[in-house]
PDB file of C-alpha atoms in Angstrom:
ATOM      1  CA  MET A   1      33.890  39.709 -56.699  1.00  0.00           C
ATOM      2  CA  MET A   2      34.815  40.838 -53.190  1.00  0.00           C
ATOM      3  CA  SER A   3      33.357  37.628 -51.718  1.00  0.00           C
ATOM      4  CA  SER A   4      35.699  35.532 -53.873  1.00  0.00           C
ATOM      5  CA  ILE A   5      38.882  37.250 -52.669  1.00  0.00           C
ATOM      6  CA  PRO A   6      39.332  34.966 -49.593  1.00  0.00           C
ATOM      7  CA  SER A   7      38.986  31.888 -51.811  1.00  0.00           C
ATOM      8  CA  LEU A   8      41.554  33.275 -54.246  1.00  0.00           C
ATOM      9  CA  LEU A   9      44.023  34.132 -51.488  1.00  0.00           C
ATOM     10  CA  ALA A  10      43.581  30.901 -49.482  1.00  0.00           C
ATOM     11  CA  PRO A  11      45.966  28.724 -51.576  1.00  0.00           C
ATOM     12  CA  LEU A  12      48.652  31.400 -51.561  1.00  0.00           C
ATOM     13  CA  LEU A  13      48.355  31.978 -47.811  1.00  0.00           C
ATOM     14  CA  THR A  14      48.406  28.228 -47.166  1.00  0.00           C
ATOM     15  CA  LEU A  15      51.551  27.822 -49.243  1.00  0.00           C
ATOM     16  CA  LEU A  16      53.257  30.758 -47.516  1.00  0.00           C
ATOM     17  CA  VAL A  17      52.389  29.417 -44.043  1.00  0.00           C
ATOM     18  CA  VAL A  18      53.650  25.900 -44.867  1.00  0.00           C
ATOM     19  CA  VAL A  19      56.904  27.205 -46.359  1.00  0.00           C
ATOM     20  CA  PHE A  20      57.444  29.650 -43.477  1.00  0.00           C
ATOM     21  CA  LEU A  21      56.901  26.994 -40.778  1.00  0.00           C
ATOM     22  CA  THR A  22      59.038  24.461 -42.643  1.00  0.00           C
ATOM     23  CA  VAL A  23      61.954  26.904 -42.760  1.00  0.00           C
ATOM     24  CA  ARG A  24      61.367  28.450 -39.331  1.00  0.00           C
ATOM     25  CA  LEU A  25      61.094  25.105 -37.532  1.00  0.00           C
ATOM     26  CA  GLY A  26      64.053  23.669 -39.420  1.00  0.00           C
ATOM     27  CA  PHE A  27      62.244  20.565 -40.670  1.00  0.00           C
ATOM     28  CA  PHE A  28      64.997  19.986 -43.231  1.00  0.00           C
ATOM     29  CA  SER A  29      68.003  20.677 -41.066  1.00  0.00           C
ATOM     30  CA  LYS A  30      70.750  18.052 -40.938  1.00  0.00           C
ATOM     31  CA  ARG A  31      69.190  16.102 -38.078  1.00  0.00           C
ATOM     32  CA  ALA A  32      66.168  13.873 -38.637  1.00  0.00           C
ATOM     33  CA  ILE A  33      63.402  15.840 -36.966  1.00  0.00           C
ATOM     34  CA  GLU A  34      60.221  13.981 -36.154  1.00  0.00           C
ATOM     35  CA  GLY A  35      56.897  15.216 -37.492  1.00  0.00           C
ATOM     36  CA  ARG A  36      58.107  16.878 -40.677  1.00  0.00           C
ATOM     37  CA  TRP A  37      56.500  14.451 -43.126  1.00  0.00           C
ATOM     38  CA  PRO A  38      53.021  14.462 -41.526  1.00  0.00           C
ATOM     39  CA  PHE A  39      53.203  18.258 -41.422  1.00  0.00           C
ATOM     40  CA  LEU A  40      54.298  18.592 -45.059  1.00  0.00           C
ATOM     41  CA  ILE A  41      51.764  16.058 -46.343  1.00  0.00           C
ATOM     42  CA  GLY A  42      49.060  17.804 -44.357  1.00  0.00           C
ATOM     43  CA  GLY A  43      50.134  21.168 -45.757  1.00  0.00           C
ATOM     44  CA  VAL A  44      49.983  19.842 -49.317  1.00  0.00           C
ATOM     45  CA  LEU A  45      46.478  18.434 -48.754  1.00  0.00           C
ATOM     46  CA  VAL A  46      45.234  21.722 -47.325  1.00  0.00           C
ATOM     47  CA  PHE A  47      46.802  23.569 -50.259  1.00  0.00           C
ATOM     48  CA  LEU A  48      45.125  21.273 -52.791  1.00  0.00           C
ATOM     49  CA  ALA A  49      41.748  21.588 -51.058  1.00  0.00           C
ATOM     50  CA  SER A  50      41.984  25.391 -50.958  1.00  0.00           C
ATOM     51  CA  ALA A  51      43.233  25.485 -54.568  1.00  0.00           C
ATOM     52  CA  TRP A  52      40.206  23.498 -55.668  1.00  0.00           C
ATOM     53  CA  GLU A  53      38.064  26.079 -53.917  1.00  0.00           C
ATOM     54  CA  THR A  54      39.597  28.633 -56.292  1.00  0.00           C
ATOM     55  CA  VAL A  55      38.877  26.377 -59.278  1.00  0.00           C
ATOM     56  CA  GLU A  56      35.214  26.280 -58.291  1.00  0.00           C
ATOM     57  CA  LEU A  57      35.028  30.045 -58.884  1.00  0.00           C
ATOM     58  CA  SER A  58      35.376  29.436 -62.610  1.00  0.00           C
ATOM     59  CA  ALA A  59      32.282  30.595 -64.552  1.00  0.00           C
ATOM     60  CA  ASP A  60      31.783  27.314 -66.383  1.00  0.00           C
ATOM     61  CA  TYR A  61      32.727  25.034 -63.467  1.00  0.00           C
ATOM     62  CA  GLN A  62      29.152  23.760 -63.166  1.00  0.00           C
ATOM     63  CA  GLU A  63      29.391  22.373 -66.680  1.00  0.00           C
ATOM     64  CA  TRP A  64      32.565  20.342 -66.215  1.00  0.00           C
ATOM     65  CA  PHE A  65      30.984  17.289 -64.597  1.00  0.00           C
ATOM     66  CA  ILE A  66      27.616  15.631 -64.383  1.00  0.00           C
ATOM     67  CA  VAL A  67      25.316  16.993 -61.691  1.00  0.00           C
ATOM     68  CA  THR A  68      25.583  13.958 -59.405  1.00  0.00           C
ATOM     69  CA  ALA A  69      29.409  14.263 -59.303  1.00  0.00           C
ATOM     70  CA  TYR A  70      29.485  17.628 -57.528  1.00  0.00           C
ATOM     71  CA  PRO A  71      28.370  16.352 -54.083  1.00  0.00           C
ATOM     72  CA  VAL A  72      31.056  13.666 -54.280  1.00  0.00           C
ATOM     73  CA  ILE A  73      33.670  16.244 -55.254  1.00  0.00           C
ATOM     74  CA  GLY A  74      32.565  18.480 -52.397  1.00  0.00           C
ATOM     75  CA  LEU A  75      32.840  15.599 -49.923  1.00  0.00           C
ATOM     76  CA  ALA A  76      36.297  14.687 -51.279  1.00  0.00           C
ATOM     77  CA  GLN A  77      37.409  18.296 -50.928  1.00  0.00           C
ATOM     78  CA  PHE A  78      36.166  18.470 -47.339  1.00  0.00           C
ATOM     79  CA  THR A  79      37.863  15.153 -46.505  1.00  0.00           C
ATOM     80  CA  CYS A  80      41.115  16.372 -48.050  1.00  0.00           C
ATOM     81  CA  MET A  81      40.967  19.593 -46.051  1.00  0.00           C
ATOM     82  CA  ALA A  82      40.145  17.806 -42.761  1.00  0.00           C
ATOM     83  CA  ALA A  83      42.842  15.177 -43.286  1.00  0.00           C
ATOM     84  CA  GLY A  84      45.385  17.865 -44.147  1.00  0.00           C
ATOM     85  CA  ILE A  85      44.646  19.883 -41.021  1.00  0.00           C
ATOM     86  CA  LEU A  86      44.771  16.732 -38.875  1.00  0.00           C
ATOM     87  CA  LEU A  87      48.103  15.611 -40.332  1.00  0.00           C
ATOM     88  CA  ALA A  88      49.606  19.088 -39.920  1.00  0.00           C
ATOM     89  CA  VAL A  89      48.553  19.179 -36.259  1.00  0.00           C
ATOM     90  CA  ILE A  90      49.956  15.676 -35.697  1.00  0.00           C
ATOM     91  CA  GLY A  91      53.227  16.721 -37.314  1.00  0.00           C
ATOM     92  CA  LEU A  92      53.529  19.760 -35.060  1.00  0.00           C
ATOM     93  CA  ALA A  93      52.742  17.589 -32.022  1.00  0.00           C
ATOM     94  CA  PHE A  94      55.505  15.133 -32.970  1.00  0.00           C
ATOM     95  CA  TYR A  95      57.843  18.079 -33.493  1.00  0.00           C
ATOM     96  CA  ALA A  96      57.086  19.427 -30.004  1.00  0.00           C
ATOM     97  CA  ASP A  97      57.568  15.971 -28.426  1.00  0.00           C
ATOM     98  CA  TYR A  98      60.860  15.547 -30.281  1.00  0.00           C
ATOM     99  CA  TRP A  99      62.338  18.769 -28.969  1.00  0.00           C
ATOM    100  CA  ASN A 100      60.991  18.120 -25.482  1.00  0.00           C
ATOM    101  CA  THR A 101      62.777  14.763 -25.528  1.00  0.00           C
ATOM    102  CA  GLN A 102      65.938  16.439 -26.811  1.00  0.00           C
ATOM    103  CA  ARG A 103      65.761  19.024 -24.028  1.00  0.00           C
ATOM    104  CA  GLU A 104      65.377  16.329 -21.370  1.00  0.00           C
ATOM    105  CA  SER A 105      68.275  14.401 -22.904  1.00  0.00           C
ATOM    106  CA  ILE A 106      70.492  17.496 -22.826  1.00  0.00           C
ATOM    107  CA  GLU A 107      69.554  18.216 -19.210  1.00  0.00           C
ATOM    108  CA  SER A 108      70.305  14.610 -18.269  1.00  0.00           C
ATOM    109  CA  ARG A 109      73.650  14.748 -20.084  1.00  0.00           C
ATOM    110  CA  GLN A 110      74.592  17.989 -18.365  1.00  0.00           C
ATOM    111  CA  GLY A 111      73.642  16.494 -15.009  1.00  0.00           C
ATOM    112  CA  LYS A 112      75.840  13.458 -15.587  1.00  0.00           C
ATOM    113  CA  LEU A 113      78.731  15.632 -16.704  1.00  0.00           C
ATOM    114  CA  SER A 114      78.418  17.645 -13.497  1.00  0.00           C
ATOM    115  CA  ILE A 115      78.733  14.597 -11.201  1.00  0.00           C
ATOM    116  CA  LEU A 116      82.477  14.944 -10.834  1.00  0.00           C
ATOM    117  CA  ASP A 117      82.289  18.712 -10.289  1.00  0.00           C
ATOM    118  CA  ASN A 118      79.705  18.225  -7.546  1.00  0.00           C
ATOM    119  CA  LEU A 119      81.792  15.535  -5.864  1.00  0.00           C
ATOM    120  CA  GLN A 120      84.952  17.618  -6.031  1.00  0.00           C
ATOM    121  CA  HIS A 121      83.099  20.529  -4.465  1.00  0.00           C
ATOM    122  CA  ASP A 122      81.602  18.432  -1.678  1.00  0.00           C
ATOM    123  CA  ALA A 123      84.824  16.496  -1.042  1.00  0.00           C
ATOM    124  CA  ARG A 124      86.549  19.614   0.215  1.00  0.00           C
ATOM    125  CA  GLN A 125      85.104  18.656   3.565  1.00  0.00           C
ATOM    126  CA  PRO A 126      87.184  16.204   5.669  1.00  0.00           C
ATOM    127  CA  TYR A 127      85.236  13.062   4.724  1.00  0.00           C
ATOM    128  CA  HIS A 128      86.339   9.616   5.754  1.00  0.00           C
ATOM    129  CA  LEU A 129      86.687   7.021   3.007  1.00  0.00           C
ATOM    130  CA  LEU A 130      83.337   5.331   3.691  1.00  0.00           C
ATOM    131  CA  GLU A 131      81.486   8.647   3.797  1.00  0.00           C
ATOM    132  CA  LEU A 132      83.074   9.740   0.537  1.00  0.00           C
ATOM    133  CA  LEU A 133      82.131   6.485  -1.207  1.00  0.00           C
ATOM    134  CA  ASN A 134      78.551   6.633   0.077  1.00  0.00           C
ATOM    135  CA  GLN A 135      78.176  10.235  -1.004  1.00  0.00           C
ATOM    136  CA  SER A 136      79.707   9.514  -4.417  1.00  0.00           C
ATOM    137  CA  LEU A 137      77.382   6.582  -5.003  1.00  0.00           C
ATOM    138  CA  ARG A 138      74.318   8.614  -4.029  1.00  0.00           C
ATOM    139  CA  GLU A 139      75.398  11.462  -6.323  1.00  0.00           C
ATOM    140  CA  ILE A 140      75.757   9.053  -9.255  1.00  0.00           C
ATOM    141  CA  LEU A 141      72.428   7.310  -8.665  1.00  0.00           C
ATOM    142  CA  VAL A 142      70.582  10.652  -8.599  1.00  0.00           C
ATOM    143  CA  HIS A 143      71.193  10.779 -12.352  1.00  0.00           C
ATOM    144  CA  TYR A 144      70.287   7.113 -12.924  1.00  0.00           C
ATOM    145  CA  PRO A 145      66.710   6.701 -11.645  1.00  0.00           C
ATOM    146  CA  ASN A 146      65.536   3.270 -10.461  1.00  0.00           C
ATOM    147  CA  SER A 147      69.103   1.978 -10.372  1.00  0.00           C
ATOM    148  CA  ALA A 148      71.231   0.521  -7.619  1.00  0.00           C
ATOM    149  CA  GLY A 149      74.941   0.578  -6.957  1.00  0.00           C
ATOM    150  CA  ALA A 150      77.762  -0.842  -4.906  1.00  0.00           C
ATOM    151  CA  VAL A 151      81.483  -0.344  -4.378  1.00  0.00           C
ATOM    152  CA  PHE A 152      83.930  -3.200  -3.884  1.00  0.00           C
ATOM    153  CA  LEU A 153      87.439  -2.709  -2.547  1.00  0.00           C
ATOM    154  CA  VAL A 154      90.042  -5.415  -3.049  1.00  0.00           C
ATOM    155  CA  ASN A 155      91.703  -7.152  -0.115  1.00  0.00           C
ATOM    156  CA  ARG A 156      94.830  -8.523  -1.785  1.00  0.00           C
ATOM    157  CA  SER A 157      96.126 -10.450   1.200  1.00  0.00           C
ATOM    158  CA  ARG A 158      92.916 -12.482   1.466  1.00  0.00           C
ATOM    159  CA  ARG A 159      92.111 -12.279  -2.268  1.00  0.00           C
ATOM    160  CA  GLN A 160      88.535 -11.186  -1.732  1.00  0.00           C
ATOM    161  CA  PHE A 161      86.166  -8.331  -2.450  1.00  0.00           C
ATOM    162  CA  VAL A 162      85.065  -6.163   0.445  1.00  0.00           C
ATOM    163  CA  LEU A 163      81.634  -4.574   0.022  1.00  0.00           C
ATOM    164  CA  THR A 164      82.342  -1.023   1.143  1.00  0.00           C
ATOM    165  CA  SER A 165      79.317   0.971  -0.015  1.00  0.00           C
ATOM    166  CA  PHE A 166      75.912   0.224  -1.523  1.00  0.00           C
ATOM    167  CA  SER A 167      72.591   1.900  -2.339  1.00  0.00           C
ATOM    168  CA  GLY A 168      69.239   0.762  -3.718  1.00  0.00           C
ATOM    169  CA  LEU A 169      69.757  -2.885  -2.709  1.00  0.00           C
ATOM    170  CA  THR A 170      67.640  -5.052  -0.445  1.00  0.00           C
ATOM    171  CA  LYS A 171      69.093  -6.692   2.681  1.00  0.00           C
ATOM    172  CA  GLN A 172      69.213 -10.061   0.938  1.00  0.00           C
ATOM    173  CA  GLU A 173      70.950  -8.614  -2.119  1.00  0.00           C
ATOM    174  CA  THR A 174      73.451  -6.870   0.127  1.00  0.00           C
ATOM    175  CA  ALA A 175      74.132 -10.143   1.946  1.00  0.00           C
ATOM    176  CA  HIS A 176      74.762 -11.901  -1.372  1.00  0.00           C
ATOM    177  CA  LEU A 177      77.211  -9.192  -2.465  1.00  0.00           C
ATOM    178  CA  GLU A 178      79.114  -9.592   0.784  1.00  0.00           C
ATOM    179  CA  HIS A 179      80.027 -13.090  -0.382  1.00  0.00           C
ATOM    180  CA  TYR A 180      80.797 -12.184  -3.970  1.00  0.00           C
ATOM    181  CA  PRO A 181      83.873 -14.134  -5.131  1.00  0.00           C
ATOM    182  CA  PHE A 182      87.093 -12.446  -6.150  1.00  0.00           C
ATOM    183  CA  GLU A 183      87.884 -14.489  -9.261  1.00  0.00           C
ATOM    184  CA  ARG A 184      86.264 -15.654 -12.516  1.00  0.00           C
ATOM    185  CA  ASN A 185      83.484 -13.082 -12.935  1.00  0.00           C
ATOM    186  CA  ILE A 186      82.910  -9.807 -14.763  1.00  0.00           C
ATOM    187  CA  VAL A 187      83.767  -7.732 -11.688  1.00  0.00           C
ATOM    188  CA  SER A 188      87.175  -9.379 -11.353  1.00  0.00           C
ATOM    189  CA  GLN A 189      87.666  -8.985 -15.109  1.00  0.00           C
ATOM    190  CA  ALA A 190      87.022  -5.243 -14.962  1.00  0.00           C
ATOM    191  CA  VAL A 191      89.257  -4.749 -11.915  1.00  0.00           C
ATOM    192  CA  GLU A 192      92.164  -6.884 -13.148  1.00  0.00           C
ATOM    193  CA  LEU A 193      92.175  -5.523 -16.699  1.00  0.00           C
ATOM    194  CA  GLY A 194      91.430  -1.969 -15.633  1.00  0.00           C
ATOM    195  CA  ASP A 195      88.714  -1.623 -18.281  1.00  0.00           C
ATOM    196  CA  PRO A 196      85.013  -0.807 -17.797  1.00  0.00           C
ATOM    197  CA  VAL A 197      82.642  -3.685 -18.521  1.00  0.00           C
ATOM    198  CA  LEU A 198      79.035  -3.534 -19.732  1.00  0.00           C
ATOM    199  CA  GLY A 199      77.046  -6.600 -18.738  1.00  0.00           C
ATOM    200  CA  ALA A 200      73.581  -8.008 -19.168  1.00  0.00           C
ATOM    201  CA  ARG A 201      72.011  -9.970 -16.303  1.00  0.00           C
ATOM    202  CA  PHE A 202      73.970  -9.764 -13.048  1.00  0.00           C
ATOM    203  CA  ASP A 203      73.867 -12.801 -10.764  1.00  0.00           C
ATOM    204  CA  PHE A 204      74.640 -12.767  -7.055  1.00  0.00           C
ATOM    205  CA  VAL A 205      76.398 -15.548  -5.183  1.00  0.00           C
ATOM    206  CA  ASP A 206      75.235 -17.188  -1.963  1.00  0.00           C
ATOM    207  CA  ARG A 207      77.375 -18.355   0.965  1.00  0.00           C
ATOM    208  CA  SER A 208      78.046 -21.714  -0.669  1.00  0.00           C
ATOM    209  CA  GLY A 209      79.271 -20.067  -3.878  1.00  0.00           C
ATOM    210  CA  ARG A 210      76.240 -20.941  -5.983  1.00  0.00           C
ATOM    211  CA  PRO A 211      74.904 -18.270  -8.379  1.00  0.00           C
ATOM    212  CA  VAL A 212      71.653 -16.577  -7.398  1.00  0.00           C
ATOM    213  CA  GLN A 213      69.510 -15.017 -10.098  1.00  0.00           C
ATOM    214  CA  SER A 214      68.857 -11.314  -9.518  1.00  0.00           C
ATOM    215  CA  ARG A 215      66.293  -8.785 -10.686  1.00  0.00           C
ATOM    216  CA  PHE A 216      68.925  -6.783 -12.544  1.00  0.00           C
ATOM    217  CA  ASN A 217      69.056  -7.143 -16.330  1.00  0.00           C
ATOM    218  CA  SER A 218      71.961  -4.800 -17.027  1.00  0.00           C
ATOM    219  CA  CYS A 219      75.040  -3.653 -15.167  1.00  0.00           C
ATOM    220  CA  LEU A 220      78.082  -1.439 -15.524  1.00  0.00           C
ATOM    221  CA  ILE A 221      81.368  -2.148 -13.753  1.00  0.00           C
ATOM    222  CA  LEU A 222      83.972   0.610 -13.520  1.00  0.00           C
ATOM    223  CA  PRO A 223      87.410  -0.296 -12.145  1.00  0.00           C
ATOM    224  CA  LEU A 224      88.958   1.804  -9.415  1.00  0.00           C
ATOM    225  CA  THR A 225      92.609   1.926 -10.373  1.00  0.00           C
ATOM    226  CA  SER A 226      95.447   4.261  -9.500  1.00  0.00           C
ATOM    227  CA  GLY A 227      98.462   3.704 -11.705  1.00  0.00           C
ATOM    228  CA  LEU A 228      99.193  -0.010 -11.551  1.00  0.00           C
ATOM    229  CA  GLU A 229      97.319  -0.470  -8.289  1.00  0.00           C
ATOM    230  CA  LYS A 230      93.955  -2.281  -8.516  1.00  0.00           C
ATOM    231  CA  ILE A 231      91.870  -0.752  -5.748  1.00  0.00           C
ATOM    232  CA  GLY A 232      88.363  -2.034  -6.434  1.00  0.00           C
ATOM    233  CA  GLY A 233      85.309  -1.577  -8.585  1.00  0.00           C
ATOM    234  CA  LEU A 234      82.198   0.610  -8.852  1.00  0.00           C
ATOM    235  CA  LEU A 235      79.081  -1.356  -9.830  1.00  0.00           C
ATOM    236  CA  LEU A 236      75.782   0.008 -11.139  1.00  0.00           C
ATOM    237  CA  PHE A 237      72.675  -2.157 -11.657  1.00  0.00           C
ATOM    238  CA  SER A 238      69.355  -1.651 -13.432  1.00  0.00           C
ATOM    239  CA  GLU A 239      66.301  -3.818 -13.975  1.00  0.00           C
ATOM    240  CA  GLU A 240      65.957  -2.454 -17.517  1.00  0.00           C
ATOM    241  CA  ARG A 241      67.716  -4.245 -20.351  1.00  0.00           C
ATOM    242  CA  ARG A 242      70.586  -2.379 -22.016  1.00  0.00           C
ATOM    243  CA  PHE A 243      70.143   0.495 -19.593  1.00  0.00           C
ATOM    244  CA  PHE A 244      73.833   1.408 -19.563  1.00  0.00           C
ATOM    245  CA  GLY A 245      75.912   2.203 -22.635  1.00  0.00           C
ATOM    246  CA  ARG A 246      79.228   3.510 -23.828  1.00  0.00           C
ATOM    247  CA  THR A 247      78.189   7.096 -23.200  1.00  0.00           C
ATOM    248  CA  ASP A 248      77.701   6.283 -19.506  1.00  0.00           C
ATOM    249  CA  ILE A 249      81.269   5.001 -19.375  1.00  0.00           C
ATOM    250  CA  GLY A 250      82.403   8.359 -20.732  1.00  0.00           C
ATOM    251  CA  TYR A 251      80.449  10.183 -18.002  1.00  0.00           C
ATOM    252  CA  LEU A 252      81.428   7.954 -15.083  1.00  0.00           C
ATOM    253  CA  ASN A 253      84.966   6.779 -15.805  1.00  0.00           C
ATOM    254  CA  PRO A 254      86.476  10.128 -14.698  1.00  0.00           C
ATOM    255  CA  VAL A 255      84.453   9.814 -11.470  1.00  0.00           C
ATOM    256  CA  ALA A 256      85.855   6.327 -10.843  1.00  0.00           C
ATOM    257  CA  GLN A 257      89.393   7.512 -11.544  1.00  0.00           C
ATOM    258  CA  TRP A 258      88.960  10.449  -9.173  1.00  0.00           C
ATOM    259  CA  LEU A 259      87.639   8.170  -6.442  1.00  0.00           C
ATOM    260  CA  ALA A 260      90.569   5.813  -6.914  1.00  0.00           C
ATOM    261  CA  GLU A 261      93.021   8.696  -6.514  1.00  0.00           C
ATOM    262  CA  LYS A 262      91.220   9.929  -3.406  1.00  0.00           C
TER     263      LYS A 262
END
């Protein structure tokens, strides 16, 4: 009788562990947490396998089926137990990856939100305009890995863009930006309308005004405006498609406005 106690308690302990972890890890909280279904399915399989172990303790169990069926039942029980344990482990692994991703996302969001604070702190020093723009661009790109950026100021008298600051660009790309036209492009649109623009592929322009295909598959243009004055634009580039989004505008627009005021 004493030897059968573990088999009798196994289903109950399995059920308690599954319920405890489900509640403790918040698998059914409002957000869609990854790994909950593999874990729950695995827990149910382990419970069924351990419950069948209890059924086998019945005195007349050996008379329920034909003799040749018992090895098959034993194999099915073992498979159910192994699959349940495997699924539960996979579910917990997905759960850990999910929260690790969430933590990295939160850290990245906090870093982006701190860009303006960092710039305001550093700008207490007597920086010249070019130094301030270079420092601001570097601070932004720290939080956008594998990206590049540039700052255009507007020369109204000559109706042209002046490339004032850049980072992450090759010499050839920089040369192309130095000849970027003032009108009829997404940069001019963002500056003239005073609204941020999300773009797909960004093309440069050569000396003769012909478009030059670039390596960048997404871009973000933030206008530098102060009141009604159109000062210029802050450009960010990435080789990844759809790298920038509306949330990035929310992070960076206050930075652009602060730069324009400075």
